[in-house]
Amino acid sequence: MRLTDEERAMLAGERGEPRRWAMDHMLKVGAMFDAEDFVPVAQAHMMVDPESVGEAGVRFLEGLAAHNEADRRVAVPMITDPRGVDLNHYRPLGQTEAMADLERRTIKALTRLGILMTNTCINYQTIMPPVMGEHMAYGDTGVVIYCNSVCGARSNFEGGPSALAAGLTGRTPRYGLHLDENRRATRRFIVRHQPRGLVEWGALGAIVGRLAGSYWEVPVIEGIETVPGSDELKHLGAAMASFGSTPLFHLVGITPEAPTLDAVGGTALAAHEITEADFASLTASYGSKGDPVDVVVFAAPQLSLVEMQRVADLVAGHQRYPETAMLVCTSPAVYADATRLGLVDTIEAFGAKVLEGTCFYNQYAREIGEANGWTRLLSNSAKIVNILGGYGYQPALRSAEDCVRAARTGRIP
Amino acid sequence: MRLELACHQGIGPKVEGKALVSADNFSARYDLDRLQGIFSRPEHALFGQSYVGKVLVCNTAKGGVATAWMLHEMASRGMAPKAILFNHANTILAQGAALADMALCDRFADGDITKLIETGDHVTVDPGRGIVLVERSG
């Protein structure tokens, strides 16, 4: 890779050990993907929940954080993805002191690195959405796919270590979605059934993601008749990224890089039709009418303020079925607003619990499932039902309305 | 039988071990019980099998970013695969291999790596040279 004088100095350790590690790490990754040089990034965003990071990862972070301030501080604004432990509510979930301690050590180390603990996967709705063409180093696949597709920003999937390397140096290897040629459509879909509600936007993402099936495929989707809102696009993208490891999609006439099919090179591609039967088939594979439900989860991605109001409206005046738990995960910023506006009180008066700054699937889902006897999980998030199959759950997928009905009756309506 | 397969330059050290092969995709978050060291997702082709110390061969990476930390965490406990081979890796697996110092290669010149290697083959992975040597007894 071609290096600037500053990059050579960082690699030689002249800007401290953390930046030397960061350059070495990024050169290894860049070589694998034939990057020719680095590109400056405006922000970094890091997935760093303790379940994934583990004792070894926390020690690694503490090692970086032990350096002097000039050497350890990140070079560009850097924010965090959801935490794994809500330190105000972990014992009732069956999370242990060891998990909480790992979380506290992680937070301490990241704070010393100058990282802003935003603890959110909806930074594009709550912190600062990127600008078209802006190069970023985002962690969390839902963040990456939304910001690439809806905002026209440029980011690869950056795992925690690479996001940190980008934050420490203010740059990332120029490969993948930083390059024009990798943003053109490779798979073409025509939608013959208009998605209704967030659950069907997620289902569409799941269907497309499963068919695309690779980081290196870029779906272009035609046939959407109305402009979806931010929450709809959030669920579409999060599910597509989860089912397909897909980092970018185009909606013809809607997303900024695809004013026309031709603009993303889609006209020569064979079209695959997505029908109502595809939606029905996907939903049918996740739960059946009458199935008992141990826990209802609203999460993945964290809920926006608008989704919080929707959940509050659905539960207001009702009571939760005593044998069915309900959890709602949102960001600290939304939590503060939702508290101020009385939404958290309404949701918790129903008997649900609102968690702040976490997301269900990255908060030791296996262990809290075992501690609480939860296996039959219901959600309106296609992303979460996809993930949790490997964590010992039997996940079911239904609309927000049906999720709340199940929380009231104990069964899928 | 002995096969020498060329691939793209990879990441990590030269290693050797027994192959565990499926045409399925891979995510540490979605598919594994990392404490037990086995595939735990019932739908996965390798469900119930141990990946510890194996040269894992899969089609491509799937899912999210967590695997970038998880490979390092698994390796720290001696509960990781020795190497992972893909038809196509994604960015996360490459980043995870870099942190964990785990061998990772992809883009094989001779076609579908999940068909070229069989479970139980003795495999030597040389990421720096972009060469994978396959030895099959019998």
Coordinates of C-alpha atoms in Angstrom, one line a residue:
Chain A
M1 CA 0.0 0.0 0.0
R2 CA 1.1 3.6 -0.7
L3 CA 1.6 5.3 2.6
T4 CA 1.9 9.1 3.4
D5 CA 4.6 10.4 5.6
E6 CA 2.2 10.6 8.5
E7 CA 1.1 7.0 7.9
R8 CA 4.7 5.8 7.8
A9 CA 5.4 7.7 11.1
M10 CA 2.4 6.0 12.8
L11 CA 3.6 2.6 11.5
A12 CA 7.1 3.2 12.8
G13 CA 5.6 3.9 16.3
E14 CA 6.4 7.6 16.2
R15 CA 2.8 8.5 17.2
G16 CA 2.7 5.9 20.0
E17 CA 2.1 2.2 20.3
P18 CA -1.8 2.3 19.9
R19 CA -1.4 4.0 16.5
R20 CA 1.4 1.6 15.5
W21 CA -0.8 -1.4 16.3
A22 CA -3.7 0.3 14.3
M23 CA -1.6 0.8 11.2
D24 CA -0.2 -2.8 11.4
H25 CA -3.7 -4.2 11.8
M26 CA -5.1 -2.2 8.9
L27 CA -2.2 -3.1 6.6
K28 CA -2.9 -6.8 7.1
V29 CA -6.6 -6.3 6.2
G30 CA -5.8 -3.9 3.4
A31 CA -3.4 -6.4 1.8
M32 CA -6.1 -9.1 1.8
F33 CA -8.5 -6.8 -0.1
D34 CA -5.8 -5.3 -2.4
A35 CA -6.2 -1.7 -1.0
E36 CA -3.8 0.7 -2.7
D37 CA -3.9 3.4 0.0
F38 CA -5.8 4.7 2.9
V39 CA -8.9 7.0 2.9
P40 CA -9.6 9.5 5.7
V41 CA -12.7 8.8 7.7
A42 CA -14.9 11.4 9.4
Q43 CA -16.1 9.1 12.3
A44 CA -15.7 5.6 13.7
H45 CA -18.3 3.5 15.4
M46 CA -17.4 0.4 17.4
M47 CA -19.1 -2.8 18.3
V48 CA -17.6 -3.8 21.6
D49 CA -20.1 -5.7 23.8
P50 CA -18.4 -7.8 26.5
E51 CA -19.9 -11.0 25.3
S52 CA -18.0 -10.7 22.0
V53 CA -14.9 -9.1 23.4
G54 CA -14.4 -11.4 26.3
E55 CA -11.7 -11.2 28.9
A56 CA -8.9 -11.3 26.2
G57 CA -10.4 -8.4 24.3
V58 CA -11.0 -6.3 27.4
R59 CA -7.3 -6.9 28.4
F60 CA -6.3 -5.8 24.9
L61 CA -8.4 -2.6 25.3
E62 CA -7.0 -1.9 28.7
G63 CA -3.5 -2.3 27.3
L64 CA -4.2 0.4 24.7
A65 CA -5.8 2.6 27.4
A66 CA -2.8 2.4 29.6
H67 CA -0.7 4.5 27.2
N68 CA -0.3 8.3 27.8
E69 CA -3.1 10.5 26.6
A70 CA -1.3 11.9 23.5
D71 CA -0.8 8.4 22.3
R72 CA -4.1 6.8 23.2
R73 CA -6.8 9.4 22.2
V74 CA -8.7 8.7 19.1
A75 CA -8.1 11.0 16.1
V76 CA -11.7 11.4 14.9
P77 CA -15.0 11.4 16.7
M78 CA -15.7 7.8 17.7
I79 CA -18.9 6.4 19.2
T80 CA -20.1 3.0 20.4
D81 CA -22.7 0.4 19.5
P82 CA -25.0 -1.1 22.2
R83 CA -23.5 -2.4 25.4
G84 CA -24.0 -5.9 26.6
V85 CA -25.1 -5.0 30.2
D86 CA -27.5 -2.3 31.3
L87 CA -25.7 -1.5 34.6
N88 CA -29.0 -0.3 36.0
H89 CA -30.8 -3.5 35.3
Y90 CA -28.7 -6.7 35.0
R91 CA -29.3 -8.8 38.1
P92 CA -33.1 -9.2 37.4
L93 CA -32.1 -10.5 33.9
G94 CA -29.8 -13.2 35.4
Q95 CA -26.7 -11.4 34.3
T96 CA -23.7 -12.0 36.6
E97 CA -21.4 -9.7 38.5
A98 CA -18.6 -11.1 36.3
M99 CA -20.5 -9.9 33.2
A100 CA -21.1 -6.5 34.7
D101 CA -17.4 -6.2 35.7
L102 CA -16.3 -6.9 32.2
E103 CA -18.7 -4.2 31.0
R104 CA -17.4 -1.7 33.6
R105 CA -13.8 -2.4 32.6
T106 CA -14.7 -2.0 28.9
I107 CA -16.4 1.4 29.5
K108 CA -13.4 2.6 31.6
A109 CA -10.9 1.7 28.9
L110 CA -12.9 3.1 26.0
T111 CA -13.5 6.4 27.9
R112 CA -9.8 6.7 28.4
L113 CA -9.4 6.4 24.6
G114 CA -11.6 9.4 24.2
I115 CA -14.5 7.4 22.8
L116 CA -18.0 8.8 23.2
M117 CA -20.2 6.1 24.9
T118 CA -23.3 6.6 22.8
N119 CA -24.2 2.9 23.1
T120 CA -26.4 2.9 20.0
C121 CA -27.0 1.1 16.7
I122 CA -29.3 3.9 15.6
N123 CA -26.8 6.7 15.5
Y124 CA -28.1 7.7 12.1
Q125 CA -31.4 8.5 13.8
T126 CA -30.1 9.9 17.0
I127 CA -26.5 11.2 16.9
M128 CA -25.4 12.4 13.5
P129 CA -26.4 10.9 10.2
P130 CA -23.6 10.9 7.6
V131 CA -23.5 13.0 4.5
M132 CA -23.6 11.6 0.9
G133 CA -20.1 10.5 -0.1
E134 CA -18.7 10.8 3.4
H135 CA -16.2 8.0 4.2
M136 CA -16.8 6.3 7.6
A137 CA -15.6 3.4 9.6
Y138 CA -18.9 2.1 11.1
G139 CA -19.3 -1.1 13.2
D140 CA -22.8 -2.7 13.4
T141 CA -24.0 -4.1 10.1
G142 CA -27.4 -2.3 10.5
V143 CA -25.6 1.1 10.8
V144 CA -23.4 0.3 7.8
I145 CA -26.1 -0.8 5.5
Y146 CA -28.4 2.1 6.4
C147 CA -25.7 4.8 6.1
N148 CA -24.4 3.3 2.8
S149 CA -27.8 2.8 1.2
V150 CA -30.1 5.5 2.6
C151 CA -27.5 8.3 3.2
G152 CA -25.0 7.5 0.4
A153 CA -22.1 7.3 2.9
R154 CA -19.2 5.0 2.3
S155 CA -18.3 2.4 4.9
N156 CA -17.3 -1.3 5.0
F157 CA -18.4 -3.5 7.9
E158 CA -15.8 -2.6 10.5
G159 CA -15.5 -5.1 13.3
G160 CA -14.5 -3.6 16.7
P161 CA -10.8 -3.9 16.2
S162 CA -10.8 -2.3 12.8
A163 CA -13.2 0.5 13.8
L164 CA -10.8 1.2 16.7
A165 CA -7.8 1.2 14.3
A166 CA -9.7 3.7 12.1
G167 CA -10.6 5.9 15.1
L168 CA -7.0 5.9 16.3
T169 CA -5.6 6.9 12.9
G170 CA -8.5 8.8 11.3
R171 CA -8.3 6.5 8.2
T172 CA -9.1 3.1 6.8
P173 CA -7.8 1.0 3.9
R174 CA -9.5 2.1 0.7
Y175 CA -11.3 -1.1 -0.5
G176 CA -14.8 -2.6 -0.7
L177 CA -17.5 0.0 -0.5
H178 CA -15.1 3.0 -0.5
L179 CA -14.7 2.3 -4.2
D180 CA -17.2 3.2 -6.9
E181 CA -17.0 -0.1 -8.7
N182 CA -18.2 -2.1 -5.6
R183 CA -21.3 0.0 -5.2
R184 CA -22.9 -1.0 -8.5
A185 CA -25.8 -3.4 -8.4
T186 CA -25.1 -7.1 -8.9
R187 CA -28.5 -8.6 -8.1
R188 CA -31.9 -7.3 -9.3
F189 CA -35.2 -7.8 -7.5
I190 CA -38.8 -6.7 -8.3
V191 CA -41.2 -6.5 -5.4
R192 CA -44.7 -7.6 -6.2
H193 CA -46.1 -7.2 -2.7
Q194 CA -45.9 -3.9 -0.9
P195 CA -44.5 -4.4 2.7
R196 CA -46.9 -3.4 5.5
G197 CA -45.5 -2.5 8.9
L198 CA -42.0 -2.8 10.2
V199 CA -42.1 -6.6 10.4
E200 CA -42.7 -6.9 6.6
W201 CA -40.0 -4.4 5.8
G202 CA -37.7 -6.6 7.9
A203 CA -39.1 -9.7 6.1
L204 CA -38.3 -8.1 2.7
G205 CA -34.7 -7.5 3.9
A206 CA -34.5 -11.1 5.1
I207 CA -35.7 -12.4 1.7
V208 CA -33.4 -10.3 -0.3
G209 CA -30.4 -10.9 2.0
R210 CA -30.9 -14.6 1.9
L211 CA -30.9 -14.6 -1.9
A212 CA -28.0 -12.2 -2.2
G213 CA -26.1 -14.1 0.4
S214 CA -22.7 -12.4 0.3
Y215 CA -20.9 -9.2 1.4
W216 CA -19.9 -8.7 -2.2
E217 CA -23.4 -8.7 -3.7
V218 CA -25.3 -5.4 -4.1
P219 CA -29.1 -5.8 -4.5
V220 CA -31.1 -3.3 -6.4
I221 CA -34.9 -3.4 -5.7
E222 CA -37.6 -2.1 -7.9
G223 CA -41.4 -2.0 -7.4
I224 CA -41.6 -0.1 -4.1
E225 CA -44.6 2.2 -4.6
T226 CA -44.3 4.5 -1.6
V227 CA -41.3 6.1 0.0
P228 CA -40.5 4.2 3.2
G229 CA -39.6 6.1 6.3
S230 CA -36.5 5.9 8.4
D231 CA -37.8 3.1 10.7
E232 CA -38.9 1.0 7.7
L233 CA -35.6 1.4 6.0
K234 CA -33.9 0.6 9.3
H235 CA -35.6 -2.8 9.5
L236 CA -35.2 -3.5 5.8
G237 CA -31.4 -2.9 6.1
A238 CA -30.8 -4.6 9.4
A239 CA -32.5 -7.8 8.3
M240 CA -30.8 -7.7 4.9
A241 CA -27.4 -7.3 6.5
S242 CA -28.2 -10.1 9.0
F243 CA -29.5 -12.6 6.5
G244 CA -27.0 -11.8 3.7
S245 CA -24.1 -10.1 5.3
T246 CA -25.1 -7.4 2.8
P247 CA -23.7 -3.9 3.3
L248 CA -25.5 -1.9 0.6
F249 CA -28.8 -1.9 -1.3
H250 CA -30.4 0.4 -3.8
L251 CA -34.1 1.2 -4.0
V252 CA -34.8 2.6 -7.5
G253 CA -36.2 6.1 -7.3
I254 CA -35.8 6.2 -3.6
T255 CA -32.2 5.8 -2.3
P256 CA -29.7 8.5 -3.5
E257 CA -27.4 6.5 -5.7
A258 CA -30.3 4.9 -7.7
P259 CA -32.4 7.6 -9.2
T260 CA -32.9 5.1 -12.0
L261 CA -32.1 1.4 -12.5
D262 CA -29.5 2.3 -15.0
A263 CA -27.7 4.6 -12.6
V264 CA -26.5 1.6 -10.6
G265 CA -25.9 -0.6 -13.7
G266 CA -29.0 -2.7 -13.1
T267 CA -30.6 -2.8 -16.5
A268 CA -28.6 -5.8 -17.8
L269 CA -29.3 -7.9 -14.7
A270 CA -31.9 -10.7 -14.7
A271 CA -34.8 -9.8 -12.4
H272 CA -36.0 -12.0 -9.5
E273 CA -39.6 -11.4 -8.4
I274 CA -40.5 -11.3 -4.8
T275 CA -44.2 -12.1 -4.2
E276 CA -46.6 -12.2 -1.2
A277 CA -45.9 -16.0 -1.0
D278 CA -42.3 -15.3 -0.2
F279 CA -43.3 -13.1 2.7
A280 CA -45.8 -15.7 4.0
S281 CA -43.2 -18.4 3.7
L282 CA -40.7 -16.5 5.7
T283 CA -43.1 -15.6 8.5
A284 CA -44.4 -19.2 8.6
S285 CA -40.9 -20.5 9.3
Y286 CA -40.9 -18.4 12.5
G287 CA -43.7 -19.5 14.9
S288 CA -47.3 -20.6 14.5
K289 CA -50.7 -19.3 15.8
G290 CA -51.3 -20.5 19.3
D291 CA -47.6 -21.1 20.2
P292 CA -46.8 -20.2 23.8
V293 CA -44.3 -17.3 24.2
D294 CA -41.8 -16.9 27.0
V295 CA -40.5 -13.5 26.1
V296 CA -41.4 -10.7 23.7
V297 CA -38.5 -8.6 22.6
F298 CA -38.5 -5.2 20.8
A299 CA -34.9 -4.6 19.8
A300 CA -32.4 -5.1 16.9
P301 CA -32.2 -2.3 16.0
Q302 CA -32.8 -0.3 19.1
L303 CA -36.2 1.5 19.0
S304 CA -36.5 5.1 17.7
L305 CA -38.6 7.6 19.7
V306 CA -41.4 7.0 17.2
E307 CA -41.2 3.2 17.7
M308 CA -41.2 3.8 21.5
Q309 CA -44.4 5.8 21.2
R310 CA -46.0 3.1 19.0
V311 CA -45.2 0.4 21.6
A312 CA -46.5 2.7 24.4
D313 CA -49.8 3.2 22.5
L314 CA -50.2 -0.5 22.0
V315 CA -49.7 -1.4 25.6
A316 CA -51.5 1.5 27.3
G317 CA -54.3 0.4 29.6
H318 CA -53.4 -3.3 29.3
Q319 CA -51.5 -5.7 31.6
R320 CA -48.8 -8.2 30.6
Y321 CA -49.6 -11.9 31.0
P322 CA -47.6 -12.9 34.1
E323 CA -45.8 -15.8 32.5
T324 CA -44.6 -13.8 29.4
A325 CA -41.8 -11.3 29.9
M326 CA -41.4 -8.3 27.6
L327 CA -38.2 -6.3 27.0
V328 CA -37.7 -3.1 25.0
C329 CA -34.2 -2.0 24.0
T330 CA -33.4 1.6 23.1
S331 CA -30.5 4.0 23.0
P332 CA -29.6 6.2 26.0
A333 CA -30.6 9.3 24.0
V334 CA -34.0 7.9 23.1
Y335 CA -34.4 6.5 26.6
A336 CA -33.9 10.0 28.1
D337 CA -36.5 11.5 25.8
A338 CA -38.9 8.6 26.2
T339 CA -38.6 9.0 30.0
R340 CA -39.3 12.7 29.8
L341 CA -42.3 12.1 27.6
G342 CA -43.8 9.5 29.8
L343 CA -43.4 6.6 27.3
V344 CA -41.1 4.5 29.5
D345 CA -43.6 4.8 32.4
T346 CA -46.5 3.7 30.1
I347 CA -44.5 0.7 28.8
E348 CA -43.3 -0.3 32.3
A349 CA -46.8 0.1 33.8
F350 CA -47.9 -2.6 31.4
G351 CA -45.2 -4.9 33.0
A352 CA -42.5 -4.7 30.3
K353 CA -39.0 -3.4 31.0
V354 CA -37.2 -0.8 28.9
L355 CA -33.4 -1.4 28.8
E356 CA -31.1 1.5 28.1
G357 CA -28.1 1.3 25.8
T358 CA -28.2 -2.4 25.2
C359 CA -29.6 -4.7 22.5
F360 CA -31.0 -8.1 23.4
Y361 CA -28.9 -10.3 21.2
N362 CA -25.6 -8.9 22.3
Q363 CA -26.3 -9.0 26.0
Y364 CA -25.5 -12.7 26.8
A365 CA -28.7 -13.9 25.2
R366 CA -27.8 -17.6 25.8
E367 CA -27.2 -17.0 29.5
I368 CA -30.2 -14.8 30.2
G369 CA -32.4 -17.2 28.3
E370 CA -31.2 -20.1 30.5
A371 CA -31.4 -18.0 33.7
N372 CA -35.0 -17.0 33.0
G373 CA -36.2 -20.2 31.2
W374 CA -36.8 -18.3 28.0
T375 CA -36.7 -20.4 24.8
R376 CA -39.8 -19.3 22.9
L377 CA -39.1 -15.7 21.9
L378 CA -41.3 -13.5 19.8
S379 CA -40.2 -10.2 18.1
N380 CA -41.1 -8.0 15.2
S381 CA -37.4 -7.9 14.2
A382 CA -36.4 -10.2 11.4
K383 CA -32.8 -9.6 12.4
I384 CA -33.2 -10.9 15.9
V385 CA -35.1 -14.0 15.0
N386 CA -32.3 -14.8 12.5
I387 CA -29.6 -14.4 15.1
L388 CA -31.1 -16.2 18.1
G389 CA -31.6 -19.6 16.5
G390 CA -28.0 -20.3 17.3
Y391 CA -28.4 -19.2 20.9
G392 CA -30.8 -21.9 21.9
Y393 CA -34.1 -20.0 21.2
Q394 CA -37.1 -21.0 19.1
P395 CA -37.7 -17.5 17.7
A396 CA -41.0 -16.3 16.2
L397 CA -41.7 -13.3 14.0
R398 CA -44.9 -11.3 14.0
S399 CA -46.0 -7.6 13.8
A400 CA -45.7 -5.2 16.8
E401 CA -49.4 -5.5 17.3
D402 CA -49.3 -9.3 17.5
C403 CA -46.2 -9.1 19.7
V404 CA -48.1 -7.0 22.3
R405 CA -51.2 -9.3 22.0
A406 CA -48.9 -12.2 22.8
A407 CA -47.4 -10.4 25.8
R408 CA -51.0 -9.9 27.0
T409 CA -52.2 -13.5 26.4
G410 CA -49.0 -15.6 26.5
R411 CA -49.6 -17.0 23.0
I412 CA -49.0 -16.0 19.4
P413 CA -52.4 -14.7 18.1
Chain B
M1 CA -3.6 -37.9 -3.1
R2 CA -1.9 -34.5 -2.9
L3 CA -3.3 -31.2 -4.2
E4 CA -1.7 -27.7 -4.2
L5 CA -4.4 -25.0 -4.4
A6 CA -3.6 -21.3 -5.1
C7 CA -5.6 -18.6 -3.4
H8 CA -5.4 -14.9 -2.8
Q9 CA -2.9 -13.7 -0.2
G10 CA -4.5 -14.3 3.2
I11 CA -3.9 -13.3 6.8
G12 CA -2.1 -15.1 9.7
P13 CA 0.6 -17.7 10.2
K14 CA 1.3 -21.0 8.3
V15 CA -0.6 -23.8 10.0
E16 CA -1.7 -27.4 9.4
G17 CA -4.6 -29.5 10.6
K18 CA -7.6 -31.7 9.8
A19 CA -10.3 -30.2 7.6
L20 CA -13.9 -29.7 8.7
V21 CA -15.9 -28.9 5.5
S22 CA -19.4 -27.6 4.7
A23 CA -20.9 -25.7 1.8
D24 CA -22.8 -23.6 4.5
N25 CA -21.8 -20.1 5.5
F26 CA -20.2 -19.0 8.8
S27 CA -20.6 -16.6 11.7
A28 CA -19.2 -17.0 15.2
R29 CA -22.1 -15.1 16.6
Y30 CA -24.9 -16.9 14.7
D31 CA -23.6 -20.5 14.5
L32 CA -21.4 -21.4 17.5
D33 CA -21.6 -22.4 21.1
R34 CA -18.2 -20.8 21.8
L35 CA -17.8 -22.2 25.3
Q36 CA -18.4 -25.8 24.2
G37 CA -16.5 -25.3 20.9
I38 CA -19.3 -26.7 18.7
F39 CA -21.7 -25.6 16.0
S40 CA -25.0 -24.9 17.9
R41 CA -27.3 -23.6 15.2
P42 CA -29.7 -26.4 14.4
E43 CA -29.9 -25.4 10.7
H44 CA -26.2 -25.4 10.1
A45 CA -24.7 -28.3 8.2
L46 CA -22.1 -28.8 10.9
F47 CA -24.5 -28.7 13.8
G48 CA -23.1 -30.5 16.8
Q49 CA -19.6 -30.8 15.4
S50 CA -16.5 -29.5 17.1
Y51 CA -14.4 -26.9 15.2
V52 CA -11.6 -26.6 17.8
G53 CA -8.2 -27.1 16.2
K54 CA -9.7 -27.7 12.8
V55 CA -9.1 -26.1 9.4
L56 CA -12.7 -24.9 8.9
V57 CA -13.8 -24.7 5.3
C58 CA -17.0 -22.8 4.5
N59 CA -18.6 -21.0 1.5
T60 CA -18.6 -17.4 2.8
A61 CA -19.0 -15.3 5.9
K62 CA -22.5 -14.3 7.1
G63 CA -24.0 -12.1 9.6
G64 CA -22.6 -9.2 11.6
V65 CA -19.5 -7.7 13.0
A66 CA -19.1 -9.7 16.3
T67 CA -16.9 -12.4 14.8
A68 CA -14.1 -9.8 14.6
W69 CA -13.8 -9.9 18.4
M70 CA -14.9 -13.5 18.8
L71 CA -12.1 -15.2 16.9
H72 CA -9.6 -13.4 19.3
E73 CA -11.6 -14.4 22.3
M74 CA -11.9 -18.0 21.2
A75 CA -8.2 -18.2 20.4
S76 CA -7.3 -16.9 23.8
R77 CA -9.0 -19.9 25.4
G78 CA -7.5 -22.4 22.9
M79 CA -11.1 -23.0 21.6
A80 CA -10.7 -21.7 18.0
P81 CA -10.3 -23.2 14.6
K82 CA -6.7 -23.3 13.4
A83 CA -7.6 -21.8 10.1
I84 CA -10.6 -20.8 8.1
L85 CA -10.9 -21.1 4.3
F86 CA -13.7 -19.5 2.3
N87 CA -14.7 -19.1 -1.3
H88 CA -15.2 -15.5 -0.3
A89 CA -14.4 -14.0 3.1
N90 CA -16.0 -10.8 4.2
T91 CA -14.3 -7.8 5.8
I92 CA -15.2 -8.9 9.3
L93 CA -13.6 -12.3 9.1
A94 CA -10.4 -10.7 7.7
Q95 CA -10.3 -8.2 10.5
G96 CA -11.0 -10.9 13.1
A97 CA -8.2 -13.1 11.7
A98 CA -5.8 -10.2 11.8
L99 CA -6.5 -9.5 15.6
A100 CA -6.5 -13.2 16.5
D101 CA -3.4 -14.0 14.4
M102 CA -5.5 -16.8 12.8
A103 CA -4.8 -18.2 9.3
L104 CA -7.5 -17.1 6.8
C105 CA -7.6 -17.5 3.0
D106 CA -10.1 -17.2 0.2
R107 CA -10.6 -16.8 -3.6
F108 CA -9.2 -20.1 -4.8
A109 CA -8.1 -20.4 -8.4
D110 CA -9.4 -23.9 -8.9
G111 CA -13.0 -23.3 -8.0
D112 CA -15.3 -24.1 -5.1
I113 CA -13.1 -24.8 -2.0
T114 CA -15.9 -26.6 -0.2
K115 CA -15.8 -29.2 -3.0
L116 CA -12.0 -29.4 -3.4
I117 CA -11.4 -30.3 0.2
E118 CA -13.1 -33.1 2.2
T119 CA -13.7 -33.4 5.9
G120 CA -10.7 -35.3 7.4
D121 CA -8.2 -34.2 4.8
H122 CA -4.8 -33.0 6.2
V123 CA -4.5 -29.4 5.1
T124 CA -1.5 -27.0 5.3
V125 CA -2.5 -23.3 5.0
D126 CA 0.2 -20.8 4.0
P127 CA -1.6 -17.4 3.9
G128 CA 1.5 -15.4 3.1
R129 CA 2.2 -17.3 -0.1
G130 CA -1.5 -17.9 -0.9
I131 CA -1.1 -21.6 -1.0
V132 CA -3.1 -24.4 0.5
L133 CA -1.8 -28.0 0.4
V134 CA -4.3 -30.9 0.7
E135 CA -3.3 -34.4 1.5
R136 CA -5.9 -37.2 1.5
S137 CA -5.1 -40.7 2.6
G138 CA -6.6 -43.8 0.8

